[in-house]
Short mmCIF file of C-alpha atoms in Angstrom, two decimals:
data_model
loop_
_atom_site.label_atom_id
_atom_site.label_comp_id
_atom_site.label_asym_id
_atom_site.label_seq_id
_atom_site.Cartn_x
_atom_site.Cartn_y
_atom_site.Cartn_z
CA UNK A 220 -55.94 16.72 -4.02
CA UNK A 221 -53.24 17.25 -1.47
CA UNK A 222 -52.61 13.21 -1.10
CA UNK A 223 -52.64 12.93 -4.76
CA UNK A 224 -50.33 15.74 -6.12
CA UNK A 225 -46.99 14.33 -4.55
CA UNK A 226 -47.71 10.69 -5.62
CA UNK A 227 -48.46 12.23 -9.20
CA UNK A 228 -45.10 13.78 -8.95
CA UNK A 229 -43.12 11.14 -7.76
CA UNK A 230 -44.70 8.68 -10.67
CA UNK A 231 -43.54 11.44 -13.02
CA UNK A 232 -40.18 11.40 -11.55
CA UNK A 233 -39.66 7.81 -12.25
CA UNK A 234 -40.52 7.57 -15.74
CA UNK A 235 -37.58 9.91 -16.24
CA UNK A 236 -34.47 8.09 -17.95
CA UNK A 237 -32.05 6.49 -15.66
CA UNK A 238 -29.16 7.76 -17.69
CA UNK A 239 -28.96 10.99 -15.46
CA UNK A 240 -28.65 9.08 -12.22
CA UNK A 241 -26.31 6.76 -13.65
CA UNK A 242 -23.07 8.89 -12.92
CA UNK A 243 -24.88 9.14 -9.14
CA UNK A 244 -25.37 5.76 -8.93
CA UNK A 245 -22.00 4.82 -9.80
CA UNK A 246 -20.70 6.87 -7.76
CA UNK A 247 -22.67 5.52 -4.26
CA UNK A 248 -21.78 1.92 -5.42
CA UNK A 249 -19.86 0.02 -2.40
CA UNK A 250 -19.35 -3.63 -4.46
CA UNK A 251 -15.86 -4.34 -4.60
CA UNK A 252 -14.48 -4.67 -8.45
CA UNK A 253 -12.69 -8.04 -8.30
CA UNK A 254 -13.89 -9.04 -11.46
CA UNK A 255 -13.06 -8.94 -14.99
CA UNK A 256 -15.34 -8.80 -17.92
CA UNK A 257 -14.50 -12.09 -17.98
CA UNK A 258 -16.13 -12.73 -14.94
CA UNK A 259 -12.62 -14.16 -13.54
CA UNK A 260 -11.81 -12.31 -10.44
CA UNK A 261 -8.55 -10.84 -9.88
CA UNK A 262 -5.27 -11.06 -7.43
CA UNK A 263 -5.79 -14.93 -7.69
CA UNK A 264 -8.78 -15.60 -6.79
CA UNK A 265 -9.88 -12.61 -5.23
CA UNK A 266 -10.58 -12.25 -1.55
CA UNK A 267 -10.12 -15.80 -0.75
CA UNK A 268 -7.27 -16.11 -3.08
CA UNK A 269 -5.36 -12.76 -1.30
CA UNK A 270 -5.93 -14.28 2.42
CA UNK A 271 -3.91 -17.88 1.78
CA UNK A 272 -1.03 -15.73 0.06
CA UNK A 273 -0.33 -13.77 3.10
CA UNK A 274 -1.11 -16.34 5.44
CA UNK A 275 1.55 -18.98 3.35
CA UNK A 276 4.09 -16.70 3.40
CA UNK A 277 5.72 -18.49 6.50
CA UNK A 278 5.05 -21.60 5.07
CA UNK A 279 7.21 -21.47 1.95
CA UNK A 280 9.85 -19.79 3.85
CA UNK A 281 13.23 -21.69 2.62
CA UNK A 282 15.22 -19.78 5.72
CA UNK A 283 13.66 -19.80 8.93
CA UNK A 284 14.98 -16.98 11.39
CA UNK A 285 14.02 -13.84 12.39
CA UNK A 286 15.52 -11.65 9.75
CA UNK A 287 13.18 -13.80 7.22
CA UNK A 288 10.27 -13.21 9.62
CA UNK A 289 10.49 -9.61 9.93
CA UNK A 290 10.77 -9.53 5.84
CA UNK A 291 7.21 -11.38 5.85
CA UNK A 292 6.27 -8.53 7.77
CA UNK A 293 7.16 -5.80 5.65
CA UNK A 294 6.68 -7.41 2.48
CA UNK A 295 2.75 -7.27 4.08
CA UNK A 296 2.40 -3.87 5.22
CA UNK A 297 3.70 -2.38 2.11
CA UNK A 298 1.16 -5.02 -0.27
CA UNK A 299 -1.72 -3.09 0.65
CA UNK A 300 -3.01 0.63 1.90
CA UNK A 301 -5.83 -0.49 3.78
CA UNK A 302 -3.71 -3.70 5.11
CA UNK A 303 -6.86 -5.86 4.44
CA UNK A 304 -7.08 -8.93 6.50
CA UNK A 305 -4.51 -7.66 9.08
CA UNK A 306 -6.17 -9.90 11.86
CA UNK A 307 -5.51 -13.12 9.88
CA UNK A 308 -2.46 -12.14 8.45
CA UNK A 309 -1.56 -11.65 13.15
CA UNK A 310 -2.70 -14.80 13.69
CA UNK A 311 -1.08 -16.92 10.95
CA UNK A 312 2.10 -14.80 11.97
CA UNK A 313 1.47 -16.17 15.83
CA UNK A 314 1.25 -19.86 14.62
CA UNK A 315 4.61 -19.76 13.08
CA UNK A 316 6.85 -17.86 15.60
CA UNK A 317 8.26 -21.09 17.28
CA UNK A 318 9.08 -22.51 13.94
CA UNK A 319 11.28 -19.42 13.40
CA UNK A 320 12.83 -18.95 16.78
CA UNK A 321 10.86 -15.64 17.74
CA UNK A 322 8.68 -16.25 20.18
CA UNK A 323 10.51 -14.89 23.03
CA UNK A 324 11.39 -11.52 20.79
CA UNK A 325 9.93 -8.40 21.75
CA UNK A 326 10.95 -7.01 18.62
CA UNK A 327 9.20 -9.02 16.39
CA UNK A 328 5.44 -8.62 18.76
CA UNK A 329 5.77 -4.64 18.28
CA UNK A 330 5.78 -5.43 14.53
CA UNK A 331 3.05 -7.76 14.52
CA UNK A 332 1.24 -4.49 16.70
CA UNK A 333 2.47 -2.13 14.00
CA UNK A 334 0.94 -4.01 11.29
CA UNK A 335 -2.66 -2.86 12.90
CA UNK A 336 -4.08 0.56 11.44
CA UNK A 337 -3.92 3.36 13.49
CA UNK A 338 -6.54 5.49 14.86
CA UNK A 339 -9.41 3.60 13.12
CA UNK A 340 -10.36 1.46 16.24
CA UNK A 341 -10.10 3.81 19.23
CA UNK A 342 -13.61 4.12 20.91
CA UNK A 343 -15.39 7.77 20.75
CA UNK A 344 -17.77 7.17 23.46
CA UNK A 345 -18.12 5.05 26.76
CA UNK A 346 -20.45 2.56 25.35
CA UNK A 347 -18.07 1.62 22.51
CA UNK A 348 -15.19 1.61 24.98
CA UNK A 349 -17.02 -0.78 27.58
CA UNK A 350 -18.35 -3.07 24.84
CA UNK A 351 -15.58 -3.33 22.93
CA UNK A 352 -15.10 -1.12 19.99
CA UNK A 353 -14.12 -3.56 17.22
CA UNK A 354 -14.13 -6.85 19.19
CA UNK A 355 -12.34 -8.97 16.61
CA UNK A 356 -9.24 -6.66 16.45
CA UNK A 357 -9.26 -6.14 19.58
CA UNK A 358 -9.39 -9.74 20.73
CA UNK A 359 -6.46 -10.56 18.25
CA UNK A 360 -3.88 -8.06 20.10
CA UNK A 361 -5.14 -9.93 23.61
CA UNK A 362 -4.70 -12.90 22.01
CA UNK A 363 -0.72 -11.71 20.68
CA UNK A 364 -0.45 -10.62 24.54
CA UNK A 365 -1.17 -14.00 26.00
CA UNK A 366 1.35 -15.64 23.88
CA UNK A 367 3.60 -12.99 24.55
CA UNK A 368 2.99 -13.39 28.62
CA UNK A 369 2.66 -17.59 27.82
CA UNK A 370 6.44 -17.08 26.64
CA UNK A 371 7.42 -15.04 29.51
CA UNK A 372 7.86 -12.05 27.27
CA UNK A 373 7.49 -8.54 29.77
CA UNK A 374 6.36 -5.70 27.67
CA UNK A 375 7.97 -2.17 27.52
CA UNK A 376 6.60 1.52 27.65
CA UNK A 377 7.30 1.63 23.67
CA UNK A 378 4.53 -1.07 23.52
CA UNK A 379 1.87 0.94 26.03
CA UNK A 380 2.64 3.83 23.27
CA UNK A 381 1.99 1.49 20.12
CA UNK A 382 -1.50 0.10 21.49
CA UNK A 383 -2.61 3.35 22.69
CA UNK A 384 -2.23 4.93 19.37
CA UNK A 385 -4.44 1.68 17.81
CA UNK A 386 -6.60 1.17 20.48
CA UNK A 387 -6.99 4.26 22.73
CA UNK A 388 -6.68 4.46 26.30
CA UNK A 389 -9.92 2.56 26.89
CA UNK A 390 -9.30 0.34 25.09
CA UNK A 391 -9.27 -3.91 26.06
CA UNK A 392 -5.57 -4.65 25.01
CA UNK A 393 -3.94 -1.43 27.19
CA UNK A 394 -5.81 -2.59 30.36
CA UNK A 395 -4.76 -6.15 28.89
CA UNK A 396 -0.68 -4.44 29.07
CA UNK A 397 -1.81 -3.15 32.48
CA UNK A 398 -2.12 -6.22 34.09
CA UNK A 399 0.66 -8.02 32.89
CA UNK A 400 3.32 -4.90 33.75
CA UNK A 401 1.48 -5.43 37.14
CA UNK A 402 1.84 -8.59 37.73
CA UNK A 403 4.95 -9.69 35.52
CA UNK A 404 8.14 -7.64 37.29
CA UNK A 405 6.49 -9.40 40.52
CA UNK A 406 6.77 -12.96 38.96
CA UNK A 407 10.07 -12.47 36.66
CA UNK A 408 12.82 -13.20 39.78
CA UNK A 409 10.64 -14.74 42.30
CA UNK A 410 12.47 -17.99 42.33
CA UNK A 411 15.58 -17.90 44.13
CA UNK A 412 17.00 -20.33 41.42
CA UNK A 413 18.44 -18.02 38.89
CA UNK A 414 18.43 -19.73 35.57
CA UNK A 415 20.38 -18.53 32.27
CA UNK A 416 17.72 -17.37 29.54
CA UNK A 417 16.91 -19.02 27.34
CA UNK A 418 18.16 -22.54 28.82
CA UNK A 419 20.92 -24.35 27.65
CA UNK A 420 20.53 -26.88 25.44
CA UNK A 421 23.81 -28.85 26.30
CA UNK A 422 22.53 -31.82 28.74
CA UNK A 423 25.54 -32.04 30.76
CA UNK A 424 24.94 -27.96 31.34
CA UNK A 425 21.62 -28.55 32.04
CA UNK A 426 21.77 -31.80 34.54
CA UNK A 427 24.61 -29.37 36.33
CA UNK A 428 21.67 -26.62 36.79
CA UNK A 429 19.64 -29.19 38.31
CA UNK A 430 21.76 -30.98 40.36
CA UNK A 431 22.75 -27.79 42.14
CA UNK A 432 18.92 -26.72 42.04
CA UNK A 433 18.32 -29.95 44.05
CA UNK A 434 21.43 -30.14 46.59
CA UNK A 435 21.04 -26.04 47.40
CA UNK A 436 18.98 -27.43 50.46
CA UNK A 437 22.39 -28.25 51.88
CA UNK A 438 25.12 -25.73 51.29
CA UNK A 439 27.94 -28.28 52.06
CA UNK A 440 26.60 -30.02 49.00
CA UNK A 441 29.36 -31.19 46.64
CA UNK A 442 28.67 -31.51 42.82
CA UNK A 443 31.01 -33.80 40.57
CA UNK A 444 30.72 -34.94 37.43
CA UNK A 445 32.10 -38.27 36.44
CA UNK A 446 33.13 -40.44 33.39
CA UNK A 447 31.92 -43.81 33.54
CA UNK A 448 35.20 -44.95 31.49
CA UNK A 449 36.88 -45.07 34.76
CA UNK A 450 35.13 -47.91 35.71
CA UNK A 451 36.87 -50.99 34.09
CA UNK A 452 33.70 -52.77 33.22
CA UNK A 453 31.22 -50.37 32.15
CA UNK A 454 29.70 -51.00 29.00
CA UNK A 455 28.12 -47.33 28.65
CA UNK A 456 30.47 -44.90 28.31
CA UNK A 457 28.57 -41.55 28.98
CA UNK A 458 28.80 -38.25 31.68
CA UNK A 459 27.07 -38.53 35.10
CA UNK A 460 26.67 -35.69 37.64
CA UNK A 461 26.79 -36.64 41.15
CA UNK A 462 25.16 -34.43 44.17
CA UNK A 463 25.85 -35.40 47.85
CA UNK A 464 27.07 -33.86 51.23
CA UNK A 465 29.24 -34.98 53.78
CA UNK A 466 26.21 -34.90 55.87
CA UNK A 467 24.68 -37.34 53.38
CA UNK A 468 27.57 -39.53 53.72
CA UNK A 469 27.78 -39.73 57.42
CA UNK A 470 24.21 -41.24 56.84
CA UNK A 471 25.28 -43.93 54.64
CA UNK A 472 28.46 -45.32 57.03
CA UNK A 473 25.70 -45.69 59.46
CA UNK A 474 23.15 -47.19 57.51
CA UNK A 475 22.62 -51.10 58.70
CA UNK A 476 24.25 -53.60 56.50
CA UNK A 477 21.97 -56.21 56.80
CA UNK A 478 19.15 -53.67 55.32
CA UNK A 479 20.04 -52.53 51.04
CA UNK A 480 19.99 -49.05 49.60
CA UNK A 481 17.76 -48.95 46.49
CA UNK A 482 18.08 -46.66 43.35
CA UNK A 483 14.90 -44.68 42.21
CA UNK A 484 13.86 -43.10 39.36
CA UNK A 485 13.94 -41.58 37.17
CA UNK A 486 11.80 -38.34 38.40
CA UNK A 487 10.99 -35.44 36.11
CA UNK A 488 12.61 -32.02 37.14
CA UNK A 489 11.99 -29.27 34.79
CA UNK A 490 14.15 -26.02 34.28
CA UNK A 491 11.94 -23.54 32.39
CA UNK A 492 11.01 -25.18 29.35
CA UNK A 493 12.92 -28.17 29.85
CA UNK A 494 12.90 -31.30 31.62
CA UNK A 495 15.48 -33.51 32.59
CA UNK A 496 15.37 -37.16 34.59
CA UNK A 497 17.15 -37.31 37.96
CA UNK A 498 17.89 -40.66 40.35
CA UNK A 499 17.90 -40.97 44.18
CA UNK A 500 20.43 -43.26 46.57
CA UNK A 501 18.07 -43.63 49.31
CA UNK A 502 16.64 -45.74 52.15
CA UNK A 503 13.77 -48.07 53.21
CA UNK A 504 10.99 -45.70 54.56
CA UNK A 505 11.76 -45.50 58.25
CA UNK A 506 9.17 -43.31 59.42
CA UNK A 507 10.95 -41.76 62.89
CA UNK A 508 8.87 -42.36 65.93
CA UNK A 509 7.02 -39.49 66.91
CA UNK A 510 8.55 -37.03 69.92
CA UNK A 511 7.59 -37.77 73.22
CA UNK A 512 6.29 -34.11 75.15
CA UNK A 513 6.87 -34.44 78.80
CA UNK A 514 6.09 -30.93 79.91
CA UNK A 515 2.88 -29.58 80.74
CA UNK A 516 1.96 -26.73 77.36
CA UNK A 517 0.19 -24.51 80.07
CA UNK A 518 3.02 -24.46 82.58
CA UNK A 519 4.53 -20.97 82.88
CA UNK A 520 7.15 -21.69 85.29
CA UNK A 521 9.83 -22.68 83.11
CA UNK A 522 9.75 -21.02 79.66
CA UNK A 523 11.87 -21.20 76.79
CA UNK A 524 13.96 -18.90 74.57
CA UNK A 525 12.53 -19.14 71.45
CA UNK A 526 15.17 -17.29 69.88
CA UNK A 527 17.95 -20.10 71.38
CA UNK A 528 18.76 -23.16 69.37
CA UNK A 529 18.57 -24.16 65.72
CA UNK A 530 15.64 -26.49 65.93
CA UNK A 531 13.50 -25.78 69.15
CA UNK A 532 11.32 -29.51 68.23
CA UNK A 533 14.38 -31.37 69.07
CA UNK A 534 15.75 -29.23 72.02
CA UNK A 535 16.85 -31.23 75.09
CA UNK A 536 14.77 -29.80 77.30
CA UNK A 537 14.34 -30.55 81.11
CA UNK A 538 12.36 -33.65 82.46
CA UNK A 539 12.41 -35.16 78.86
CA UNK A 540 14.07 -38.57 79.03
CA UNK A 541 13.55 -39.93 75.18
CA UNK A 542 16.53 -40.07 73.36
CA UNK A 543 14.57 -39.21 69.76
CA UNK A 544 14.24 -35.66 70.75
CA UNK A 545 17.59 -34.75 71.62
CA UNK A 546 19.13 -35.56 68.57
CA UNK A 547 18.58 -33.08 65.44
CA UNK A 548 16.52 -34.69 62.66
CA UNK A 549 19.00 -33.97 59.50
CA UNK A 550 17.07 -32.60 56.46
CA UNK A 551 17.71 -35.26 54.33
CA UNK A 552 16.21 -37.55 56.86
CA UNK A 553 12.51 -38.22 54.83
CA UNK A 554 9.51 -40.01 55.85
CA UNK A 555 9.88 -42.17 52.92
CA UNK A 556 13.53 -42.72 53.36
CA UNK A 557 16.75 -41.40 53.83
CA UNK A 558 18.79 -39.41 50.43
CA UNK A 559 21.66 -40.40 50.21
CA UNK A 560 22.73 -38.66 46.97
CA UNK A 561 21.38 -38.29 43.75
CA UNK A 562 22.47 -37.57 40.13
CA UNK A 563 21.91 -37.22 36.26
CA UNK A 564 22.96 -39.46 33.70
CA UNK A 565 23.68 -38.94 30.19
CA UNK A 566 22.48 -42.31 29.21
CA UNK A 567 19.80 -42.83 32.08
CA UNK A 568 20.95 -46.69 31.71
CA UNK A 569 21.33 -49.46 34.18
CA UNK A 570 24.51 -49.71 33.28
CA UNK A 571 25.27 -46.20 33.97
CA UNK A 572 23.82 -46.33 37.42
CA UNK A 573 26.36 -49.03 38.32
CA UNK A 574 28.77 -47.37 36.59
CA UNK A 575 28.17 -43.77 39.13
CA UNK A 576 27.96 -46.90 42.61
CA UNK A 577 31.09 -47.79 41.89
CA UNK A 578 32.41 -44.07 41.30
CA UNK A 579 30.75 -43.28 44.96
CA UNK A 580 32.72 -45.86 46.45
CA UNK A 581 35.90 -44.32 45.58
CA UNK A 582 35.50 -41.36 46.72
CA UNK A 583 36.06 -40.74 50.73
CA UNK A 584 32.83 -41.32 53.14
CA UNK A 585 31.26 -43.69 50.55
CA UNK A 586 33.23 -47.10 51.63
CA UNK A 587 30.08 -48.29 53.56
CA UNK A 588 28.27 -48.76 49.55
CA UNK A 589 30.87 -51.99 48.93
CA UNK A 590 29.41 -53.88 51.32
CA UNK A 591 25.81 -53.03 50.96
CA UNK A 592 23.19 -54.41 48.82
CA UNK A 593 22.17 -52.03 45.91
CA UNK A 594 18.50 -52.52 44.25
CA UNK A 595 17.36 -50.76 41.49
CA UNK A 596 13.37 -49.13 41.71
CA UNK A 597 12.69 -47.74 38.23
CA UNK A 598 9.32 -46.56 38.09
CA UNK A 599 7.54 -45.28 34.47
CA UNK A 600 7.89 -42.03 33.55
CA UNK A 601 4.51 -40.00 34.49
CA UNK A 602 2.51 -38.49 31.28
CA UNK A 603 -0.24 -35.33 31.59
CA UNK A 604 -2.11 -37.27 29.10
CA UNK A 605 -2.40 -40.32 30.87
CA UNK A 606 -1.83 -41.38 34.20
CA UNK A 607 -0.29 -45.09 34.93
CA UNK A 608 0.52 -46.96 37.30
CA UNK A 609 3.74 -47.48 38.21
CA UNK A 610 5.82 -50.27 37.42
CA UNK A 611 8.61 -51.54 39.88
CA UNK A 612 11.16 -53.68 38.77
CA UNK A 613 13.71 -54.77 41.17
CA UNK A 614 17.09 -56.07 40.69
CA UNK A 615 20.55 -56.50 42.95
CA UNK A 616 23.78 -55.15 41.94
#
């Protein structure tokens, strides 16, 4: 009797009409109402339909610049309350910041944060903070990070505010912030070639930049920039920029004249994000015969100074009768050759290499290159795709 009474009950219970639980019922339901009685959805297509309007925004932009880009943003935020499909709406906005000229804008990376909503995500407890609390928003702001640090973008204490009020303290994109203000201000002015940022776009500006970059191993190093319609019987009339020492030319006048002086290139050198092709005046490899040590290393009669004398490998010292090691090995003395100079061409032409030999001549130091025998060495240009082998082509002036 027990057993039976509540089941009794409970079949009584559901005979009942469902008209008074309908008000209930509606009231618990969590479907979306996207359609019509049509059974057409709304917004376009509903769901689907809303995601590639936000996301082609950027897409049918007519004006591409930052202005337009912050609109985008906006014009999202204020579309919606709830800012559905926020993490797409990040990501499309990431794959369209180059086109627009913003990827190295702090400005427009604290919108993209301020499009996330806040509070919603922060972890209550330590299991949700250590197993990430929301992984796929999460993972999109780490994602916005890398690009930003990819772009060499340094974050600011008005970001650390933004993401703490999305993600919390514990959360994975403020220890992601942590890292890079750790390791960024170490990295921003660590090379002791100071470039202009962003980099010029002008190639004459930017072969300057690397010709000094190149010739700052010798301070005496003396940059010029000639016109090749100087020379009578160039054919390509272009800008090159010359780099070369008086060191460098004290080389050449005693280079033998019976042995040539080849041209090389073109090598890659990059400035930031761009590259630029440079030529070398060198040598034959003439590796230099190896010094000949005299003294006994474990006699402590005679010691040296360390602290006397520019290059201590080269010293004269007592007892030592080879004339290698008293002379001072020059720094653009190479193991695969002697440099000689090098430059940048606007061209990066045959013609325009001749054009910069017969420019060198003229100037004082360089009258040993009219009787010498200049060959060309062009080698192809290397790819990270594909490795080749190189191809030498040689040719006398």
């Amino acid at each position: 009797m027990l057993l039976t009474r509540p089941l009794r009950w409970s079949a009584s219970v559901l005979q009942l009409p469902l008209a008074r639980f309908s008000t209930t019922l509606r009231q618990c339901s969590t479907k979306r109402n996207e359609e019509t009685a049509d059974g057409k959805p709304e917004d376009g297509g509903g769901k689907q339909g809303s995601l590639i309007v936000r996301t082609n925004l950027f897409e049918s932009a007519a004006k591409k610049d930052k202005q337009t880009y912050i609109e985008m943003v906006k014009i999202f935020e204020k579309r919606s309350v709830h800012r559905r499909n926020h993490v797409e709406f990040i990501y499309a906005a990431l794959r369209h910041m180059e086109e627009f000229g913003v990827n190295k804008d702090i400005a427009v990376y604290k919108a993209l944060i301020d499009v996330m909503p806040k509070g919603k995500f922060i972890p209550t407890n330590i299991f949700q903070a250590e197993f990430m609390h929301y992984p796929r928003q999460q993972q999109c702001i780490i994602d916005l990070l890398e690009q930003m640090e990819d772009n060499g973008v340094m974050p600011d204490y008005e970001m650390e505010a933004m993401l703490v009020n999305v993600f919390g303290k514990k959360g994975h994109p403020v220890r992601k912030y942590w890292r890079m203000m750790y390791w960024m201000p170490k990295f921003k002015n660590l090379s002791p070639w100071l470039l202009p940022n962003p980099v010029p776009d002008d190639a004459l500006e930017l072969a300057r930049l690397a010709v000094e970059r190149m010739c700052s191993i010798d301070p005496r190093s003396k940059i010029q920039v000639f016109d090749t319609q100087e020379v009578e019987s160039a054919i390509d009339h272009t800008w090159v920029v010359s780099g070369q020492s008086g060191e460098q030319s004290e080389l050449l006048e005693a280079h033998d004249r019976q042995e040539p002086v080849y041209i090389e290139g073109p090598f890659v050198i990059w400035l930031r994000n761009r590259s630029i092709n440079y030529y070398v005046l060198k040598s034959a490899p003439k590796p230099l015969p190896p010094i000949e040590e005299t003294d006994d290393p474990d006699d402590v009669s005679n010691l040296h100074n360390p602290y006397v004398g520019l290059d201590l490998r080269f010293r004269k010292r007592p007892g030592s009768g080879s004339a290698v090691s008293t002379r001072r090995r020059s720094v653009h003395e190479q193991e695969d050759g002697i440099i000689y100079a090098i430059c940048c061409t606007g061209s990066s032409t045959k013609d325009s290499l001749l054009s910069w030999i017969r420019l060198l001549e003229k100037e004082s130091g360089n009258g040993a290159l009219s009787s010498l025998a200049v060959l060309f060495k062009f080698t192809s240009p290397t790819s990270e795709v594909m490795v080749s082998g190189a191809e030498t082509s040689t040719v006398q002036q």
